Amino acid sequence: MNRLRRRRAALQLALGLAGLGLAVIALGLGDYPLTPAQVLAALTGQETGFAHTVVVDWRAPRVAVALVFGAALAVSGALFQSLTRNPLGSPDVIGLSTGSYTGALVAVAWLGSGRLATGGGALIGGLVTAGLVYALARRDGAQGFRLIVVGIGVTAMLHAFNLFLLMRLREEVAMTAAIWGAGSIGLIGWDQAGPAIVALALIAPLVVACAPGLRQLELGDDAAGGHGLKVEPTRLAILALGAGLTAIVTASAGPIAFISLAAPQIAQRLTRSAATPLLASALLGGLGLLAADLVAQFALPVAAPTGAVTVVLGGAYLVDLMIREARRLR
Amino acid sequence: MRPAERLRAEAVTLAYGRRVVAENLTAVVPDGGFTVIVGPNACGKSTLLRALARLLPPRAGQVVLDGRSIASQPTKAVARQIGLLPQSSIAPPGIAVEDLVARGRYPHQSLLRRSLERDRTAVARAMAATGVSDLAEQVVDELSGGQRQRVWIAMALAQDTEIILLDEPTTFLDIAHQVEVLELLARLNRQGKTVVAVLHDLNQAARYASHLIVMADGQQVACGPPAAILTEDLISRVFGLPCLVMPDPVTGAPLVIPRSAERLGPIA
Ligand SMILES: Nc1ncnc2c1ncn2[C@@H]1O[C@H](COP(=O)(O)OP(=O)(O)O)[C@@H](O)[C@H]1O
Ligand SMILES: [Mg+2]
């Protein structure tokens, strides 16, 4: 094993332990505080009273959702960034979240404001947007830069359309839609978290199966094809998986920005690794969303939606990225 | 009659969208030979190589490998017979040499079946053959141009194919490193590999090729042993360059000496 791989393995272990540690702390935080020892007792079933109810039924869904959704968003970002070979080529930048919002708004406007309508609308909206961006960018195979430019254009158009829809909705319906649109994982219980987590868990092995193909595509289409990869079908499958991950998360929790943009890049910098490391991105994404959600709940004077915190943190990251790029180009 | 060559293009029409690069082009790759393709810029050398490697499906005609149309054979099965070093490849940022070379093992791997032992041996052998074993843990971006090119060749060798196609393997290298790469290819050829390379330098082509393919405007204008086909007339027709051809005092291969820097323009 060479030095770069050793570094990556050590980092993955550290990130995994940090995520578990933070999860135990998070499960103890709230109006009924618990020590890590009490949390572990509740989790292992040694403690079955009120503490068990608080930890397992009330707090665990939110923590599990933060870890799993964060990981899913980060992997989605890693897949897209790796395909486009561009740190900006993440699903939120090329319009998937905005398209999910459009889908949710359309569903709310015409089908009613149930969770199923928003969720279903968001899922379809995200996937349709992904298909649209791919179709528009495709010409002799979707090339990275074109995908991003087309995606940014589609995002802008959908954004305008979303505002238009919001204006036309009745006030209370618009409020519901806007709350969803802020992106929050706090309103999710096991009944909603369960199906989403199962769906994501079903996609995970497919991502693992696609990983060698992704590594080949990083070498350029001709080298990958010369190694016997079916270039365009593989690219399409990876795009579909990435779009599916983001769409499922967005359908359940609303748009949560910047995890998919920042986590893969930070993971790459930390591992100093080739392109975007999938596992390290996933671990960092879960950790990041959990941390952002804790900030949203406890560190602010009033509790805020998780999406608002990731936007602020992500904005800071984007400024940092741009300053670095500007320095590098000077 | 001797058996037909393993790899050949039969009357292929090659095109990108509406841009037709070659029509009715036939070319053969002699088994065990060192084939060099030369020709002016944009005449279709890379396009032919991509068709031979099954990357570009012919619009008409067919590329034949072992008696069957290459398009009807699975991509990975073809990739176990033919290796390709494309004109431009991308080294993922921060990748270590041995990890990049190992990516050439892809056609021998599947989700369910993978021999780590054979992968390791092939990677080690490829790095040894190209003299990059000592660089195994280094980051590819930090290597010199000559070292990096040898790493790319190592990746193609790790593929462990009998036929290897290389698109401009010497471009961007200084003269010493060009010769180093060509000597490496010649050695691989002597050890039994069928080598096909696109080169720009006619003298290097004449010196190393056992079989020369001269292309112009999507057509094969001449093919055969360099000494037999490389004439003043051919070069002035294909490259629009008046020149003198005489035997190389070192090797006896044809030596091309341009008469004037002024070009007369491409053939009509
Ligand atoms: N992907 C492509 N799309 C359209 N035209 C292409 C493409 N690749 C190459 N060409 C065109 O095909 C012709 C032959 O290209 P190529 O085979 O790369 O030439 P060579 O390798 O001999 O310099 C050129 O005119 C080039 O512009
Ligand atoms: Mg070329």
Short mmCIF file of C-alpha atoms in Angstrom, two decimals, chain B:
data_model
loop_
_atom_site.label_atom_id
_atom_site.label_comp_id
_atom_site.label_asym_id
_atom_site.label_seq_id
_atom_site.Cartn_x
_atom_site.Cartn_y
_atom_site.Cartn_z
CA MET B 1 -1.26 -18.62 -48.80
CA ARG B 2 -0.19 -17.30 -45.43
CA PRO B 3 -2.91 -16.59 -42.86
CA ALA B 4 -4.51 -13.17 -42.90
CA GLU B 5 -3.37 -10.57 -40.36
CA ARG B 6 -5.12 -10.55 -36.99
CA LEU B 7 -6.14 -6.90 -37.26
CA ARG B 8 -7.18 -5.00 -40.34
CA ALA B 9 -9.57 -2.31 -41.55
CA GLU B 10 -11.59 -3.38 -44.59
CA ALA B 11 -12.98 -0.62 -46.79
CA VAL B 12 -14.04 1.48 -43.81
CA THR B 13 -15.77 4.84 -43.97
CA LEU B 14 -14.95 6.85 -40.85
CA ALA B 15 -16.85 9.97 -39.90
CA TYR B 16 -17.68 12.28 -37.02
CA GLY B 17 -21.23 13.46 -37.54
CA ARG B 18 -21.27 15.00 -40.96
CA ARG B 19 -17.47 15.27 -41.22
CA VAL B 20 -16.34 12.26 -43.25
CA VAL B 21 -12.64 11.70 -42.53
CA ALA B 22 -11.94 8.57 -44.57
CA GLU B 23 -13.82 6.68 -47.24
CA ASN B 24 -13.23 3.15 -48.39
CA LEU B 25 -9.98 2.92 -46.42
CA THR B 26 -8.24 -0.43 -46.19
CA ALA B 27 -5.22 -0.97 -43.97
CA VAL B 28 -3.60 -4.04 -42.46
CA VAL B 29 -1.51 -4.46 -39.32
CA PRO B 30 1.11 -7.18 -39.92
CA ASP B 31 1.33 -9.60 -36.96
CA GLY B 32 4.49 -9.18 -34.95
CA GLY B 33 5.47 -6.10 -36.92
CA PHE B 34 6.34 -2.55 -35.93
CA THR B 35 3.86 -0.55 -37.99
CA VAL B 36 4.26 3.21 -38.16
CA ILE B 37 1.59 5.54 -39.53
CA VAL B 38 2.72 8.88 -40.94
CA GLY B 39 0.92 11.64 -42.77
CA PRO B 40 0.16 15.36 -42.64
CA ASN B 41 -1.82 16.85 -39.75
CA ALA B 42 -5.55 16.08 -39.77
CA CYS B 43 -5.23 13.38 -42.46
CA GLY B 44 -6.99 10.85 -40.22
CA LYS B 45 -4.21 8.97 -38.42
CA SER B 46 -5.82 9.18 -35.00
CA THR B 47 -9.20 8.42 -36.53
CA LEU B 48 -7.85 5.20 -38.07
CA LEU B 49 -6.23 4.20 -34.78
CA ARG B 50 -9.50 4.82 -32.92
CA ALA B 51 -11.36 2.67 -35.43
CA LEU B 52 -8.79 -0.13 -35.05
CA ALA B 53 -9.28 0.01 -31.27
CA ARG B 54 -13.09 -0.23 -31.62
CA LEU B 55 -13.61 3.31 -30.28
CA LEU B 56 -15.11 4.64 -33.50
CA PRO B 57 -17.62 2.40 -35.27
CA PRO B 58 -17.14 2.59 -39.08
CA ARG B 59 -20.01 4.10 -41.05
CA ALA B 60 -19.38 1.44 -43.70
CA GLY B 61 -16.96 -1.46 -44.03
CA GLN B 62 -15.58 -3.23 -40.98
CA VAL B 63 -12.59 -3.61 -38.74
CA VAL B 64 -11.69 -7.28 -38.43
CA LEU B 65 -9.94 -8.85 -35.45
CA ASP B 66 -9.17 -12.58 -35.67
CA GLY B 67 -11.53 -13.08 -38.57
CA ARG B 68 -14.58 -11.47 -36.96
CA SER B 69 -15.93 -7.95 -37.12
CA ILE B 70 -14.59 -6.10 -34.10
CA ALA B 71 -17.98 -4.43 -33.56
CA SER B 72 -19.54 -7.84 -32.86
CA GLN B 73 -17.02 -8.62 -30.11
CA PRO B 74 -17.48 -7.51 -26.49
CA THR B 75 -15.56 -4.33 -25.61
CA LYS B 76 -13.62 -5.93 -22.80
CA ALA B 77 -12.68 -8.96 -24.90
CA VAL B 78 -11.27 -6.61 -27.56
CA ALA B 79 -9.45 -4.66 -24.84
CA ARG B 80 -7.71 -7.86 -23.77
CA GLN B 81 -6.27 -8.18 -27.31
CA ILE B 82 -5.62 -4.55 -28.28
CA GLY B 83 -4.16 -1.85 -26.03
CA LEU B 84 -4.37 1.83 -26.90
CA LEU B 85 -2.40 4.86 -25.81
CA PRO B 86 -4.59 7.76 -27.01
CA GLN B 87 -3.17 11.04 -28.26
CA SER B 88 -4.27 12.76 -25.07
CA SER B 89 -5.07 11.15 -21.76
CA ILE B 90 -5.77 12.75 -18.44
CA ALA B 91 -3.92 11.84 -15.27
CA PRO B 92 -6.32 12.30 -12.36
CA PRO B 93 -4.75 14.93 -10.11
CA GLY B 94 -2.64 13.47 -7.32
CA ILE B 95 -2.66 9.88 -8.57
CA ALA B 96 0.35 7.69 -7.76
CA VAL B 97 2.23 6.04 -10.63
CA GLU B 98 1.41 2.47 -9.62
CA ASP B 99 -2.28 3.34 -9.23
CA LEU B 100 -2.42 4.85 -12.70
CA VAL B 101 -0.65 1.87 -14.24
CA ALA B 102 -3.06 -0.44 -12.42
CA ARG B 103 -5.99 1.18 -14.21
CA GLY B 104 -4.81 -0.58 -17.36
CA ARG B 105 -5.97 -3.82 -15.74
CA TYR B 106 -9.63 -2.88 -16.16
CA PRO B 107 -10.42 -5.30 -19.03
CA HIS B 108 -9.19 -8.20 -16.89
CA GLN B 109 -11.41 -7.31 -13.96
CA SER B 110 -15.09 -7.77 -13.32
CA LEU B 111 -17.28 -7.24 -10.29
CA LEU B 112 -17.21 -10.90 -9.40
CA ARG B 113 -13.90 -12.07 -10.76
CA ARG B 114 -10.60 -10.41 -10.16
CA SER B 115 -7.17 -11.91 -9.66
CA LEU B 116 -5.22 -9.56 -7.41
CA GLU B 117 -2.13 -11.67 -7.86
CA ARG B 118 -2.18 -11.46 -11.66
CA ASP B 119 -2.98 -7.74 -11.51
CA ARG B 120 -0.02 -7.11 -9.24
CA THR B 121 2.35 -9.13 -11.42
CA ALA B 122 1.21 -7.41 -14.63
CA VAL B 123 1.57 -3.94 -13.10
CA ALA B 124 5.03 -4.75 -11.74
CA ARG B 125 6.10 -6.18 -15.10
CA ALA B 126 4.80 -3.15 -17.00
CA MET B 127 6.59 -0.74 -14.67
CA ALA B 128 9.82 -2.72 -14.93
CA ALA B 129 9.65 -2.83 -18.74
CA THR B 130 9.27 0.95 -18.93
CA GLY B 131 11.79 1.66 -16.18
CA VAL B 132 9.37 3.39 -13.83
CA SER B 133 9.46 0.88 -10.95
CA ASP B 134 11.40 3.34 -8.80
CA LEU B 135 8.72 5.96 -9.32
CA ALA B 136 5.88 3.69 -8.14
CA GLU B 137 4.82 5.87 -5.21
CA GLN B 138 5.42 9.23 -6.87
CA VAL B 139 2.61 11.49 -7.95
CA VAL B 140 2.19 11.50 -11.75
CA ASP B 141 1.72 15.30 -11.99
CA GLU B 142 5.17 15.82 -10.48
CA LEU B 143 7.07 13.75 -13.06
CA SER B 144 9.02 15.05 -16.04
CA GLY B 145 7.48 14.75 -19.51
CA GLY B 146 9.61 11.75 -20.44
CA GLN B 147 8.86 9.92 -17.21
CA ARG B 148 5.16 10.63 -17.56
CA GLN B 149 5.07 9.24 -21.10
CA ARG B 150 6.75 6.05 -19.90
CA VAL B 151 4.09 5.77 -17.19
CA TRP B 152 1.33 6.05 -19.79
CA ILE B 153 3.02 3.36 -21.86
CA ALA B 154 3.25 1.25 -18.71
CA MET B 155 -0.52 1.61 -18.26
CA ALA B 156 -1.05 0.33 -21.81
CA LEU B 157 1.40 -2.55 -21.17
CA ALA B 158 -0.38 -3.52 -17.96
CA GLN B 159 -3.34 -4.24 -20.19
CA ASP B 160 -1.29 -7.25 -21.28
CA THR B 161 -2.34 -7.31 -24.94
CA GLU B 162 -0.62 -8.80 -27.97
CA ILE B 163 -1.33 -5.71 -30.03
CA ILE B 164 -0.59 -2.19 -28.83
CA LEU B 165 -1.59 1.03 -30.60
CA LEU B 166 0.12 4.31 -29.69
CA ASP B 167 -0.96 7.73 -30.93
CA GLU B 168 2.01 10.12 -31.12
CA PRO B 169 3.90 8.60 -28.18
CA THR B 170 6.93 10.83 -28.80
CA THR B 171 5.29 14.21 -29.32
CA PHE B 172 6.30 16.83 -26.69
CA LEU B 173 9.43 14.89 -25.76
CA ASP B 174 12.99 16.06 -26.32
CA ILE B 175 15.11 14.08 -28.78
CA ALA B 176 16.77 11.89 -26.16
CA HIS B 177 13.44 10.92 -24.65
CA GLN B 178 11.96 10.34 -28.11
CA VAL B 179 14.69 7.83 -28.86
CA GLU B 180 14.24 6.27 -25.44
CA VAL B 181 10.52 5.68 -26.10
CA LEU B 182 11.17 4.34 -29.61
CA GLU B 183 13.86 1.96 -28.34
CA LEU B 184 11.39 0.77 -25.70
CA LEU B 185 8.77 0.10 -28.39
CA ALA B 186 11.34 -1.69 -30.55
CA ARG B 187 12.30 -3.90 -27.62
CA LEU B 188 8.64 -4.74 -26.91
CA ASN B 189 8.26 -5.56 -30.60
CA ARG B 190 11.28 -7.88 -30.52
CA GLN B 191 9.73 -9.60 -27.49
CA GLY B 192 6.73 -10.42 -29.66
CA LYS B 193 4.26 -7.57 -29.38
CA THR B 194 2.60 -6.19 -32.48
CA VAL B 195 3.24 -2.44 -32.29
CA VAL B 196 1.41 0.30 -34.20
CA ALA B 197 2.49 3.90 -33.63
CA VAL B 198 1.62 7.26 -35.16
CA LEU B 199 4.84 9.28 -35.53
CA HIS B 200 5.63 12.67 -37.00
CA ASP B 201 9.33 12.33 -37.68
CA LEU B 202 9.83 10.58 -41.04
CA ASN B 203 13.39 9.58 -40.23
CA GLN B 204 12.40 7.96 -36.96
CA ALA B 205 9.53 6.25 -38.79
CA ALA B 206 11.90 4.94 -41.47
CA ARG B 207 14.36 3.76 -38.87
CA TYR B 208 12.04 1.88 -36.55
CA ALA B 209 9.17 0.71 -38.76
CA SER B 210 9.04 -2.74 -40.31
CA HIS B 211 5.84 -1.68 -42.04
CA LEU B 212 5.10 1.93 -42.93
CA ILE B 213 1.63 3.29 -43.69
CA VAL B 214 1.64 6.67 -45.42
CA MET B 215 -1.69 8.48 -45.24
CA ALA B 216 -3.01 11.60 -46.94
CA ASP B 217 -6.50 13.00 -46.74
CA GLY B 218 -8.11 9.88 -45.26
CA GLN B 219 -6.48 7.52 -47.74
CA GLN B 220 -3.61 5.08 -47.50
CA VAL B 221 -1.25 6.39 -50.16
CA ALA B 222 1.48 3.80 -49.73
CA CYS B 223 2.38 0.92 -47.45
CA GLY B 224 5.26 -1.49 -47.06
CA PRO B 225 8.83 -1.57 -45.78
CA PRO B 226 10.19 2.01 -45.49
CA ALA B 227 13.14 1.33 -47.79
CA ALA B 228 10.78 0.19 -50.53
CA ILE B 229 8.23 2.99 -50.43
CA LEU B 230 9.81 6.12 -48.99
CA THR B 231 10.79 8.01 -52.14
CA GLU B 232 11.38 11.67 -52.90
CA ASP B 233 8.35 11.64 -55.14
CA LEU B 234 6.04 10.21 -52.45
CA ILE B 235 7.15 12.70 -49.80
CA SER B 236 6.77 15.66 -52.07
CA ARG B 237 3.31 14.46 -53.10
CA VAL B 238 2.07 13.75 -49.56
CA PHE B 239 3.72 16.50 -47.57
CA GLY B 240 4.37 19.01 -50.37
CA LEU B 241 7.99 18.97 -49.32
CA PRO B 242 10.81 18.68 -51.88
CA CYS B 243 13.54 16.56 -50.37
CA LEU B 244 16.47 14.27 -50.88
CA VAL B 245 16.25 10.63 -49.76
CA MET B 246 19.51 8.79 -49.12
CA PRO B 247 20.56 5.78 -47.02
CA ASP B 248 21.10 6.65 -43.36
CA PRO B 249 24.86 6.16 -42.71
CA VAL B 250 24.08 4.58 -39.30
CA THR B 251 21.30 2.14 -40.16
CA GLY B 252 20.91 2.08 -43.92
CA ALA B 253 17.25 3.04 -43.59
CA PRO B 254 16.03 5.86 -45.85
CA LEU B 255 17.04 9.29 -44.57
CA VAL B 256 14.83 12.21 -45.56
CA ILE B 257 16.54 15.56 -45.97
CA PRO B 258 14.30 18.54 -46.80
CA ARG B 259 15.67 20.60 -49.67
CA SER B 260 14.03 23.84 -48.75
CA ALA B 261 12.14 25.21 -45.80
CA GLU B 262 9.61 26.68 -48.18
CA ARG B 263 6.61 24.41 -48.61
CA LEU B 264 4.85 24.14 -51.92
CA GLY B 265 1.46 23.54 -50.32
CA PRO B 266 -0.45 20.27 -49.96
CA ILE B 267 -1.23 18.00 -52.87
CA ALA B 268 -4.24 18.92 -54.91
#
